[in-house]
C-alpha cells in the first residue's frame, strides 16, 4: 500500500518515463500514457449486520484501452489508496501488452477489510460497487477480476448485480467467476502456475534442473499456493513461506528444512492465506515472526504478497545462493534496490511477466464467456503455457540483444505496443 515514503504511482510513472525516454516517445504520447485516461471515485452505502449504515470508498481506474477493453482486478484492502490503483491500472496496460493480449489496463477496489465483514456485508459492498459504476464497465468496455482479498464469490455477486441492472446474461462482464457459473477451468491456478512456468524457463537458461532447486515464498494466498503446487510437481523443495497474521498485525514465516507440505499448510490456512501459527508449530514448523523467508539459503525467492517487500531494509539479507527472484506480487521490489539485485547477479523475472498468467487466463475466460463455450483444463493450461513461454522468450531475447535487464525489456516492449495502438487510432 502507499505510504509517505513509498508511492507506487510515482514509481510506476518513473518506470514509464525510463521506457518513454528509450523509445523517444513524443510529448502527446507521454502525456496520454503517464496518467490514467479515466477515474471513477464513489461511495458505497452499506447497511451493516447491526443495522448501522457505513459508507465505503470505491474506485475504478481505467489507464488505457487502445488495444482493447480494459482489464484488471478489484482489491479489498483497508489501506487501499487511489495512487496504488492508478499504478496498478498502468501496470495492467503493460501486462496485457507484454502478453500480447487484445486488452487494455484497469484496476479498482474498495477501502475495507473483509476480515472484519460478514459475508452479507461483503455481498452488499460487491453489489454497491457495481450499482455505482455499472455504466463504466462491461464486456466491451472494462472487465474486472479478483485481486487482493477478493474471490470468485465476490465476482459472482458483482455479475449478478450487473445482470439484474442490465436485464441480460452477460458472463463476459467479469472474470474469475466460479467454474460452472461462467468461470474458466484453470483460472484459479493461472497466476501461480504462470510464475512457475517463467521460473522453469529461467532455470532452462541457467541450465539447472528444477528438481535440484529450493525456494522460499512470501505470502500463502492464491498466487503462492498455486505456484507452490506447480513448483512441487516440477520437483522443487520449498524451505519457507510467510503470511500476514491479522491478530498480531505482523508477518510470520513458517520454515521446514526438509520442505513444507502444501496440503498440510492449506488445511490450517484461512481463506485470506493467513496460516495458523499454533497449529503450524504442532506440525513441526519453525514459526518465526518477521521476514525469515527472505533470508533463506535457497535458489529461488518468490515474493507473492504485497508491494515494496524487497527494499532497503532487507536487500542485504538475501542469500548469495539466490539465483532467481520471480515477482508473483505486483511491484514487490523497490526500484531503489533493484540495481543491487542485478549486481548480485540474480535473474529478476518482473511482475509484468511473472504474474501475467492471471491476466492471460482472464482473457481466456472472457473469450469463453463471450462465446458461452468452455474449454477443458488441459486446453487452458496448454494455451497458458504457450502464451507465457512466448512472452518470456521474447523479453529474455530482447533483453540479451539490447544488453538490458528483463524489467527494462518488458517495459519497452509493452509501452511501445500501447503507444503504437494510440498512434494508429489517431489519439496522439
Ligand atoms: P491473497 O489475498 O490470496 O494472498 C495474499 C497473501 O499475502 C496472504 O497469504 C497474506 O497473508 C499475505 N500477506 C499480505 N500482506 C502481507 C505482508 N505485509 N507480509 C507478508 N505476507 C502478507 O492474494 P493473491 O491473490 O495471492 O495476490 C498476491 C499478490 O499477487 C498481490 O500483490 C496481487 O496484486 C498479485 N497478483 C495476484 C493475481 C491473482 O490472480 N490473484 C494476479 C496478478 C497479481
Short mmCIF file of C-alpha atoms and ligand atoms in Angstrom, two decimals:
data_model
loop_
_atom_site.label_atom_id
_atom_site.label_comp_id
_atom_site.label_asym_id
_atom_site.label_seq_id
_atom_site.Cartn_x
_atom_site.Cartn_y
_atom_site.Cartn_z
CA UNK A 1 0.00 0.00 0.00
CA UNK A 2 1.12 3.55 -0.44
CA UNK A 3 2.66 5.42 2.49
CA UNK A 4 4.51 8.72 2.77
CA UNK A 5 7.85 7.13 1.92
CA UNK A 6 6.62 4.86 -0.84
CA UNK A 7 4.22 5.85 -3.57
CA UNK A 8 3.62 3.14 -6.15
CA UNK A 9 2.16 5.63 -8.62
CA UNK A 10 5.29 7.79 -8.63
CA UNK A 11 7.33 4.64 -9.14
CA UNK A 12 5.09 3.45 -12.00
CA UNK A 13 5.45 6.85 -13.65
CA UNK A 14 9.22 6.81 -13.24
CA UNK A 15 9.35 3.36 -14.80
CA UNK A 16 7.20 4.57 -17.67
CA UNK A 17 9.42 7.67 -18.12
CA UNK A 18 12.51 5.48 -18.46
CA UNK A 19 10.87 3.39 -21.20
CA UNK A 20 9.49 6.52 -22.88
CA UNK A 21 13.00 8.04 -22.96
CA UNK A 22 14.50 4.94 -24.54
CA UNK A 23 11.65 4.79 -27.08
CA UNK A 24 11.98 8.52 -27.66
CA UNK A 25 8.19 8.94 -27.30
CA UNK A 26 6.66 12.25 -28.36
CA UNK A 27 5.12 14.60 -25.76
CA UNK A 28 1.47 13.76 -26.53
CA UNK A 29 2.10 10.01 -26.13
CA UNK A 30 3.88 10.64 -22.82
CA UNK A 31 1.07 12.88 -21.56
CA UNK A 32 -1.51 10.28 -22.53
CA UNK A 33 0.24 7.24 -21.09
CA UNK A 34 1.71 8.76 -17.93
CA UNK A 35 -1.71 9.03 -16.23
CA UNK A 36 -4.96 7.02 -16.39
CA UNK A 37 -7.46 8.04 -19.08
CA UNK A 38 -10.46 7.74 -16.72
CA UNK A 39 -11.02 7.60 -12.99
CA UNK A 40 -14.21 6.88 -11.07
CA UNK A 41 -14.38 7.54 -7.32
CA UNK A 42 -17.59 6.71 -5.50
CA UNK A 43 -19.20 6.00 -2.13
CA UNK A 44 -20.89 2.70 -1.36
CA UNK A 45 -23.52 2.86 1.40
CA UNK A 46 -23.96 -0.47 3.20
CA UNK A 47 -26.42 -1.44 5.92
CA UNK A 48 -24.23 -3.42 8.30
CA UNK A 49 -25.50 -6.50 10.14
CA UNK A 50 -26.07 -4.42 13.30
CA UNK A 51 -28.37 -2.09 11.33
CA UNK A 52 -25.92 0.82 11.21
CA UNK A 53 -25.10 2.41 7.82
CA UNK A 54 -21.44 2.58 6.80
CA UNK A 55 -20.03 4.29 3.74
CA UNK A 56 -17.17 2.57 1.90
CA UNK A 57 -14.98 4.33 -0.67
CA UNK A 58 -14.81 2.56 -4.05
CA UNK A 59 -12.75 3.21 -7.16
CA UNK A 60 -12.29 2.14 -10.75
CA UNK A 61 -9.34 3.45 -12.70
CA UNK A 62 -9.01 2.87 -16.44
CA UNK A 63 -5.49 3.55 -17.58
CA UNK A 64 -5.71 2.82 -21.31
CA UNK A 65 -7.92 0.86 -23.70
CA UNK A 66 -6.25 1.48 -27.05
CA UNK A 67 -5.50 -2.24 -27.55
CA UNK A 68 -8.93 -3.48 -26.36
CA UNK A 69 -11.33 -3.41 -23.40
CA UNK A 70 -9.56 -2.56 -20.13
CA UNK A 71 -8.81 -5.47 -17.82
CA UNK A 72 -7.84 -5.59 -14.17
CA UNK A 73 -8.74 -6.72 -10.69
CA UNK A 74 -10.75 -5.31 -7.82
CA UNK A 75 -8.99 -5.23 -4.45
CA UNK A 76 -10.49 -5.10 -0.97
CA UNK A 77 -7.93 -3.69 1.45
CA UNK A 78 -8.08 -1.37 4.47
CA UNK A 79 -5.01 0.60 3.29
CA UNK A 80 -6.03 0.83 -0.36
CA UNK A 81 -5.20 4.16 -1.99
CA UNK A 82 -6.10 5.77 -5.29
CA UNK A 83 -2.43 6.02 -6.16
CA UNK A 84 -1.93 2.28 -5.68
CA UNK A 85 -4.81 1.67 -8.09
CA UNK A 86 -3.51 4.21 -10.58
CA UNK A 87 -0.15 2.46 -10.52
CA UNK A 88 -1.70 -0.98 -10.85
CA UNK A 89 -4.01 0.08 -13.69
CA UNK A 90 -0.94 1.31 -15.56
CA UNK A 91 0.82 -1.96 -14.82
CA UNK A 92 -2.19 -3.81 -16.31
CA UNK A 93 -1.85 -1.89 -19.59
CA UNK A 94 1.76 -3.02 -19.79
CA UNK A 95 0.97 -6.54 -18.60
CA UNK A 96 -1.71 -7.20 -21.21
CA UNK A 97 0.57 -5.70 -23.87
CA UNK A 98 3.57 -7.83 -22.82
CA UNK A 99 1.46 -10.97 -23.21
CA UNK A 100 0.16 -9.54 -26.49
CA UNK A 101 -3.48 -9.75 -25.39
CA UNK A 102 -6.04 -7.56 -27.18
CA UNK A 103 -6.84 -5.75 -23.92
CA UNK A 104 -6.05 -2.56 -22.04
CA UNK A 105 -5.42 -1.85 -18.35
CA UNK A 106 -7.66 -1.03 -15.41
CA UNK A 107 -7.84 -1.57 -11.66
CA UNK A 108 -10.34 -0.99 -8.92
CA UNK A 109 -11.02 -1.54 -5.30
CA UNK A 110 -12.77 -0.72 -2.09
CA UNK A 111 -11.21 0.52 1.13
CA UNK A 112 -12.39 -2.18 3.52
CA UNK A 113 -11.13 -5.13 5.49
CA UNK A 114 -13.02 -8.34 4.66
CA UNK A 115 -11.60 -9.89 7.85
CA UNK A 116 -13.99 -7.65 9.79
CA UNK A 117 -17.01 -8.05 7.49
CA UNK A 118 -19.67 -10.75 7.40
CA UNK A 119 -20.44 -12.44 4.08
CA UNK A 120 -23.66 -10.44 3.90
CA UNK A 121 -21.75 -7.17 4.33
CA UNK A 122 -19.19 -8.23 1.68
CA UNK A 123 -22.05 -9.05 -0.71
CA UNK A 124 -23.56 -5.58 -0.14
CA UNK A 125 -20.18 -3.97 -0.92
CA UNK A 126 -19.86 -6.00 -4.15
CA UNK A 127 -23.38 -5.12 -5.27
CA UNK A 128 -22.92 -1.48 -4.26
CA UNK A 129 -19.65 -1.27 -6.22
CA UNK A 130 -21.49 -2.40 -9.37
CA UNK A 131 -24.50 -0.14 -8.79
CA UNK A 132 -22.23 2.90 -8.54
CA UNK A 133 -20.10 2.01 -11.53
CA UNK A 134 -22.08 -0.18 -13.96
CA UNK A 135 -22.14 2.40 -16.75
CA UNK A 136 -18.36 2.45 -16.93
CA UNK A 137 -17.73 -1.30 -17.05
CA UNK A 138 -18.80 -4.15 -19.31
CA UNK A 139 -17.54 -6.91 -21.64
CA UNK A 140 -16.51 -4.42 -24.32
CA UNK A 141 -15.52 -1.56 -22.02
CA UNK A 142 -13.64 -2.64 -18.92
CA UNK A 143 -13.66 -6.13 -17.42
CA UNK A 144 -12.94 -6.55 -13.66
CA UNK A 145 -11.47 -9.65 -11.96
CA UNK A 146 -10.48 -10.83 -8.47
CA UNK A 147 -7.39 -9.41 -6.79
CA UNK A 148 -6.11 -8.93 -3.25
CA UNK A 149 -8.76 -10.28 -0.82
CA UNK A 150 -11.47 -10.74 -3.44
CA UNK A 151 -12.54 -14.10 -4.84
CA UNK A 152 -14.91 -15.98 -7.18
CA UNK A 153 -17.89 -15.46 -4.87
CA UNK A 154 -17.34 -11.67 -4.93
CA UNK A 155 -17.18 -11.78 -8.74
CA UNK A 156 -20.44 -13.74 -8.95
CA UNK A 157 -22.26 -11.27 -6.72
CA UNK A 158 -20.96 -8.46 -8.93
CA UNK A 159 -22.05 -10.30 -12.08
CA UNK A 160 -25.49 -10.97 -10.63
CA UNK A 161 -25.95 -7.29 -9.76
CA UNK A 162 -24.80 -6.23 -13.23
CA UNK A 163 -27.14 -8.71 -14.96
CA UNK A 164 -30.02 -7.59 -12.73
CA UNK A 165 -29.42 -3.97 -13.75
CA UNK A 166 -28.94 -4.67 -17.47
CA UNK A 167 -31.61 -7.38 -17.68
CA UNK A 168 -29.49 -9.80 -19.65
CA UNK A 169 -26.97 -12.59 -19.12
CA UNK A 170 -23.51 -11.17 -19.72
CA UNK A 171 -20.92 -13.64 -18.39
CA UNK A 172 -18.15 -11.72 -20.19
CA UNK A 173 -18.69 -8.74 -17.85
CA UNK A 174 -16.28 -10.07 -15.23
CA UNK A 175 -13.71 -12.83 -14.90
CA UNK A 176 -12.59 -15.05 -12.04
CA UNK A 177 -16.15 -16.36 -11.69
CA UNK A 178 -16.80 -19.80 -10.17
CA UNK A 179 -16.41 -22.70 -12.59
CA UNK A 180 -19.88 -23.72 -13.82
CA UNK A 181 -21.06 -20.10 -13.47
CA UNK A 182 -19.07 -18.70 -16.37
CA UNK A 183 -15.64 -19.23 -14.86
CA UNK A 184 -12.76 -20.83 -16.72
CA UNK A 185 -11.16 -24.02 -15.55
CA UNK A 186 -7.60 -23.20 -14.62
CA UNK A 187 -8.18 -19.51 -13.80
CA UNK A 188 -7.64 -20.15 -10.08
CA UNK A 189 -4.26 -21.72 -10.75
CA UNK A 190 -3.21 -19.44 -13.63
CA UNK A 191 -1.23 -16.69 -11.87
CA UNK A 192 0.72 -19.05 -9.63
CA UNK A 193 1.33 -21.55 -12.44
CA UNK A 194 2.43 -18.70 -14.71
CA UNK A 195 5.03 -17.62 -12.13
CA UNK A 196 6.48 -21.12 -12.14
CA UNK A 197 6.36 -21.51 -15.94
CA UNK A 198 8.57 -18.40 -16.05
CA UNK A 199 10.85 -19.88 -13.39
CA UNK A 200 11.05 -23.07 -15.49
CA UNK A 201 12.23 -21.01 -18.48
CA UNK A 202 14.74 -19.10 -16.35
CA UNK A 203 16.14 -22.36 -14.95
CA UNK A 204 16.48 -23.69 -18.52
CA UNK A 205 18.57 -20.62 -19.37
CA UNK A 206 20.71 -21.22 -16.29
CA UNK A 207 20.96 -24.90 -17.17
CA UNK A 208 19.60 -26.02 -13.79
CA UNK A 209 17.03 -28.78 -13.23
CA UNK A 210 14.01 -27.63 -11.15
CA UNK A 211 14.35 -30.82 -9.08
CA UNK A 212 17.78 -29.63 -7.92
CA UNK A 213 16.44 -26.34 -6.57
CA UNK A 214 14.93 -24.92 -3.38
CA UNK A 215 12.65 -21.90 -2.96
CA UNK A 216 11.19 -19.57 -0.36
CA UNK A 217 7.88 -17.70 -0.68
CA UNK A 218 6.37 -14.59 0.81
CA UNK A 219 2.60 -14.99 1.08
CA UNK A 220 0.38 -18.03 1.15
CA UNK A 221 -2.63 -16.80 -0.84
CA UNK A 222 -3.93 -17.73 -4.27
CA UNK A 223 -0.74 -16.90 -6.15
CA UNK A 224 1.69 -18.52 -3.72
CA UNK A 225 -0.36 -21.69 -3.15
CA UNK A 226 -0.70 -22.42 -6.86
CA UNK A 227 2.91 -21.54 -7.61
CA UNK A 228 3.95 -23.89 -4.80
CA UNK A 229 1.76 -26.64 -6.28
CA UNK A 230 3.37 -26.46 -9.73
CA UNK A 231 6.88 -25.98 -8.34
CA UNK A 232 6.45 -29.08 -6.15
CA UNK A 233 5.24 -31.02 -9.22
CA UNK A 234 8.38 -29.83 -11.04
CA UNK A 235 10.39 -31.48 -8.24
CA UNK A 236 11.42 -28.34 -6.29
CA UNK A 237 11.54 -28.07 -2.49
CA UNK A 238 10.19 -25.10 -0.51
CA UNK A 239 12.00 -24.27 2.71
CA UNK A 240 9.84 -21.39 3.90
CA UNK A 241 6.59 -19.46 3.36
CA UNK A 242 5.33 -16.41 5.19
CA UNK A 243 1.88 -14.98 5.76
CA UNK A 244 0.26 -11.99 7.45
CA UNK A 245 -1.01 -12.59 10.95
CA UNK A 246 -4.10 -10.48 11.40
CA UNK A 247 -4.24 -10.89 15.19
CA UNK A 248 -0.66 -9.80 15.87
CA UNK A 249 -0.56 -7.49 12.82
CA UNK A 250 2.78 -8.86 11.69
CA UNK A 251 4.36 -11.09 9.10
CA UNK A 252 5.18 -14.61 10.25
CA UNK A 253 7.47 -17.08 8.46
CA UNK A 254 6.90 -20.84 8.55
CA UNK A 255 10.03 -22.85 7.76
CA UNK A 256 10.90 -26.54 7.49
CA UNK A 257 14.35 -27.70 6.35
CA UNK A 258 13.02 -30.90 4.74
CA UNK A 259 10.40 -28.94 2.82
CA UNK A 260 6.97 -27.52 3.59
CA UNK A 261 3.87 -29.60 2.79
CA UNK A 262 1.37 -27.60 0.73
CA UNK A 263 -1.72 -29.66 1.58
CA UNK A 264 -0.89 -29.72 5.27
CA UNK A 265 -0.48 -25.91 5.38
CA UNK A 266 -3.61 -25.33 3.27
CA UNK A 267 -5.63 -27.18 5.93
CA UNK A 268 -4.50 -24.70 8.63
CA UNK A 269 -4.77 -21.53 6.49
CA UNK A 270 -7.74 -19.14 6.48
CA UNK A 271 -9.45 -18.04 3.23
CA UNK A 272 -7.15 -14.97 3.11
CA UNK A 273 -3.95 -17.03 3.16
CA UNK A 274 -3.15 -16.50 6.85
CA UNK A 275 -1.52 -19.58 8.43
CA UNK A 276 -2.44 -20.63 11.99
CA UNK A 277 0.83 -20.35 13.93
CA UNK A 278 -0.12 -22.64 16.82
CA UNK A 279 -1.24 -25.46 14.52
CA UNK A 280 1.87 -24.95 12.37
CA UNK A 281 4.11 -25.36 15.44
CA UNK A 282 2.28 -28.61 16.27
CA UNK A 283 3.07 -29.81 12.73
CA UNK A 284 6.78 -29.25 13.32
CA UNK A 285 7.26 -25.91 11.54
CA UNK A 286 9.70 -23.32 12.81
CA UNK A 287 7.41 -20.33 13.34
CA UNK A 288 9.40 -17.09 13.22
CA UNK A 289 7.95 -13.59 13.47
CA UNK A 290 9.13 -11.38 10.59
CA UNK A 291 10.64 -11.89 7.19
CA UNK A 292 12.73 -15.02 7.70
CA UNK A 293 11.59 -16.11 4.20
CA UNK A 294 13.88 -13.58 2.53
CA UNK A 295 16.98 -14.76 4.40
CA UNK A 296 16.73 -18.40 3.39
CA UNK A 297 19.60 -20.11 1.64
CA UNK A 298 17.59 -21.02 -1.45
CA UNK A 299 17.90 -20.78 -5.26
CA UNK A 300 14.58 -19.03 -5.85
CA UNK A 301 12.71 -16.29 -3.98
CA UNK A 302 9.06 -15.68 -4.79
CA UNK A 303 7.53 -12.56 -3.21
CA UNK A 304 3.80 -13.24 -3.65
CA UNK A 305 2.13 -10.97 -1.08
CA UNK A 306 2.10 -7.16 -1.44
CA UNK A 307 4.14 -4.23 -2.79
CA UNK A 308 7.55 -2.98 -1.65
CA UNK A 309 8.65 -6.11 0.21
CA UNK A 310 12.23 -6.23 -1.10
CA UNK A 311 13.62 -2.89 -0.04
CA UNK A 312 16.50 -1.02 1.60
CA UNK A 313 15.81 -2.68 4.98
CA UNK A 314 16.25 -6.22 3.77
CA UNK A 315 18.10 -6.31 0.44
CA UNK A 316 21.36 -7.33 2.10
CA UNK A 317 19.62 -10.21 3.87
CA UNK A 318 19.21 -12.07 0.56
CA UNK A 319 21.49 -15.11 0.46
CA UNK A 320 24.40 -15.39 -2.00
CA UNK A 321 22.81 -18.66 -3.18
CA UNK A 322 19.71 -16.96 -4.69
CA UNK A 323 19.72 -17.11 -8.50
CA UNK A 324 16.17 -16.11 -9.37
CA UNK A 325 13.59 -13.72 -7.95
CA UNK A 326 10.17 -14.26 -9.52
CA UNK A 327 7.78 -11.42 -8.75
CA UNK A 328 4.47 -13.15 -8.02
CA UNK A 329 3.11 -9.98 -6.39
CA UNK A 330 2.77 -6.65 -8.15
CA UNK A 331 5.69 -4.28 -7.50
CA UNK A 332 7.24 -6.29 -4.64
CA UNK A 333 10.71 -4.85 -5.38
CA UNK A 334 11.50 -1.24 -4.52
CA UNK A 335 13.24 0.27 -7.59
CA UNK A 336 15.90 1.79 -5.31
CA UNK A 337 17.29 -1.67 -4.54
CA UNK A 338 16.82 -3.19 -7.97
CA UNK A 339 20.33 -2.28 -9.21
CA UNK A 340 21.72 -4.17 -6.19
CA UNK A 341 19.77 -7.27 -7.26
CA UNK A 342 21.41 -7.09 -10.68
CA UNK A 343 24.89 -6.64 -9.19
CA UNK A 344 24.22 -9.74 -7.10
CA UNK A 345 23.73 -11.46 -10.48
CA UNK A 346 20.19 -12.54 -9.63
CA UNK A 347 17.81 -13.06 -12.54
CA UNK A 348 14.77 -10.94 -11.73
CA UNK A 349 11.60 -12.03 -13.52
CA UNK A 350 9.50 -8.85 -13.41
CA UNK A 351 5.87 -8.78 -12.25
CA UNK A 352 4.74 -7.65 -15.72
CA UNK A 353 5.73 -11.08 -16.98
CA UNK A 354 5.92 -13.34 -13.90
CA UNK A 355 2.34 -12.81 -12.71
CA UNK A 356 0.76 -12.27 -16.13
CA UNK A 357 -0.73 -15.81 -16.05
CA UNK A 358 -3.81 -14.41 -14.31
CA UNK A 359 -4.35 -11.76 -16.97
CA UNK A 360 -3.76 -14.33 -19.72
CA UNK A 361 -6.26 -16.77 -18.27
CA UNK A 362 -8.71 -13.96 -17.52
CA UNK A 363 -8.56 -13.21 -21.22
CA UNK A 364 -9.25 -16.89 -21.95
CA UNK A 365 -12.22 -16.72 -19.57
CA UNK A 366 -13.50 -13.59 -21.31
CA UNK A 367 -13.25 -15.33 -24.70
CA UNK A 368 -15.05 -18.45 -23.41
CA UNK A 369 -17.74 -16.40 -21.63
CA UNK A 370 -18.40 -14.29 -24.71
CA UNK A 371 -18.76 -17.50 -26.79
CA UNK A 372 -20.58 -19.29 -23.95
CA UNK A 373 -18.42 -22.32 -24.79
CA UNK A 374 -15.92 -23.60 -22.25
CA UNK A 375 -12.61 -25.40 -22.73
CA UNK A 376 -11.25 -28.27 -20.65
CA UNK A 377 -8.45 -27.69 -18.14
CA UNK A 378 -5.71 -29.15 -20.32
CA UNK A 379 -6.63 -26.82 -23.15
CA UNK A 380 -6.47 -23.82 -20.80
CA UNK A 381 -3.12 -24.86 -19.28
CA UNK A 382 -1.70 -25.67 -22.72
CA UNK A 383 -2.67 -22.24 -24.05
CA UNK A 384 -1.36 -20.54 -20.88
CA UNK A 385 1.99 -22.31 -21.21
CA UNK A 386 2.22 -21.34 -24.88
CA UNK A 387 1.40 -17.65 -24.27
CA UNK A 388 3.56 -17.05 -21.20
CA UNK A 389 6.52 -19.01 -22.55
CA UNK A 390 6.39 -17.00 -25.78
CA UNK A 391 6.30 -13.77 -23.73
CA UNK A 392 9.21 -14.96 -21.55
CA UNK A 393 11.34 -15.85 -24.57
CA UNK A 394 10.64 -12.59 -26.41
CA UNK A 395 11.50 -10.49 -23.33
CA UNK A 396 14.60 -12.51 -22.50
CA UNK A 397 15.87 -12.33 -26.10
CA UNK A 398 15.16 -8.60 -26.34
CA UNK A 399 16.99 -8.06 -23.03
CA UNK A 400 20.04 -10.01 -24.15
CA UNK A 401 20.13 -8.35 -27.56
CA UNK A 402 19.89 -4.85 -26.10
CA UNK A 403 22.04 -5.54 -23.02
CA UNK A 404 19.32 -4.63 -20.55
CA UNK A 405 17.56 -6.41 -17.68
CA UNK A 406 14.23 -8.19 -18.11
CA UNK A 407 12.17 -5.44 -16.45
CA UNK A 408 13.56 -2.82 -18.83
CA UNK A 409 12.93 -5.12 -21.80
CA UNK A 410 9.35 -5.90 -20.69
CA UNK A 411 8.58 -2.20 -20.22
CA UNK A 412 9.96 -1.21 -23.58
CA UNK A 413 8.08 -3.94 -25.46
CA UNK A 414 4.84 -3.12 -23.61
CA UNK A 415 4.98 0.69 -23.76
CA UNK A 416 5.87 0.52 -27.43
CA UNK A 417 2.86 -1.72 -28.22
CA UNK A 418 0.43 0.57 -26.36
CA UNK A 419 1.96 3.74 -27.83
CA UNK A 420 1.70 2.30 -31.35
CA UNK A 421 -2.00 1.44 -30.78
CA UNK A 422 -2.70 5.01 -29.56
CA UNK A 423 -0.86 6.44 -32.55
CA UNK A 424 -2.63 4.19 -35.05
CA UNK A 425 -6.00 5.16 -33.59
CA UNK A 426 -5.07 8.79 -34.12
CA UNK A 427 -5.12 9.68 -30.41
CA UNK A 428 -1.63 11.16 -30.45
P1 LIG B 1 -4.28 -13.28 -1.46
O1 LIG B 1 -5.09 -12.27 -0.75
O2 LIG B 1 -4.90 -14.57 -1.85
O3 LIG B 1 -2.99 -13.65 -0.56
C1 LIG B 1 -2.10 -12.69 -0.08
C2 LIG B 1 -1.11 -13.38 0.84
O4 LIG B 1 -0.13 -12.42 1.25
C3 LIG B 1 -1.73 -13.94 2.12
O5 LIG B 1 -1.07 -15.14 2.46
C4 LIG B 1 -1.42 -12.87 3.16
O6 LIG B 1 -1.34 -13.42 4.48
C5 LIG B 1 -0.06 -12.40 2.68
N1 LIG B 1 0.30 -11.05 3.09
C6 LIG B 1 -0.43 -9.92 2.99
N2 LIG B 1 0.27 -8.88 3.46
C7 LIG B 1 1.47 -9.35 3.85
C8 LIG B 1 2.64 -8.78 4.41
N3 LIG B 1 2.71 -7.46 4.66
N4 LIG B 1 3.67 -9.58 4.67
C9 LIG B 1 3.60 -10.90 4.43
N5 LIG B 1 2.54 -11.51 3.90
C10 LIG B 1 1.49 -10.75 3.62
O7 LIG B 1 -3.65 -12.53 -2.70
P2 LIG B 1 -3.13 -13.16 -4.06
O8 LIG B 1 -4.27 -13.23 -5.00
O9 LIG B 1 -2.34 -14.38 -3.79
O10 LIG B 1 -2.21 -11.97 -4.58
C11 LIG B 1 -0.91 -11.79 -4.07
C12 LIG B 1 -0.19 -10.72 -4.88
O11 LIG B 1 -0.19 -11.11 -6.25
C13 LIG B 1 -0.77 -9.31 -4.87
O12 LIG B 1 0.29 -8.40 -4.98
C14 LIG B 1 -1.59 -9.25 -6.13
O13 LIG B 1 -1.69 -7.92 -6.57
C15 LIG B 1 -0.73 -10.06 -7.06
N6 LIG B 1 -1.46 -10.65 -8.19
C16 LIG B 1 -2.48 -11.51 -7.98
C17 LIG B 1 -3.11 -12.09 -9.08
C18 LIG B 1 -4.20 -13.12 -8.93
O14 LIG B 1 -4.64 -13.67 -9.94
N7 LIG B 1 -4.64 -13.45 -7.71
C19 LIG B 1 -2.71 -11.76 -10.38
C20 LIG B 1 -1.64 -10.88 -10.54
C21 LIG B 1 -1.02 -10.35 -9.43
#
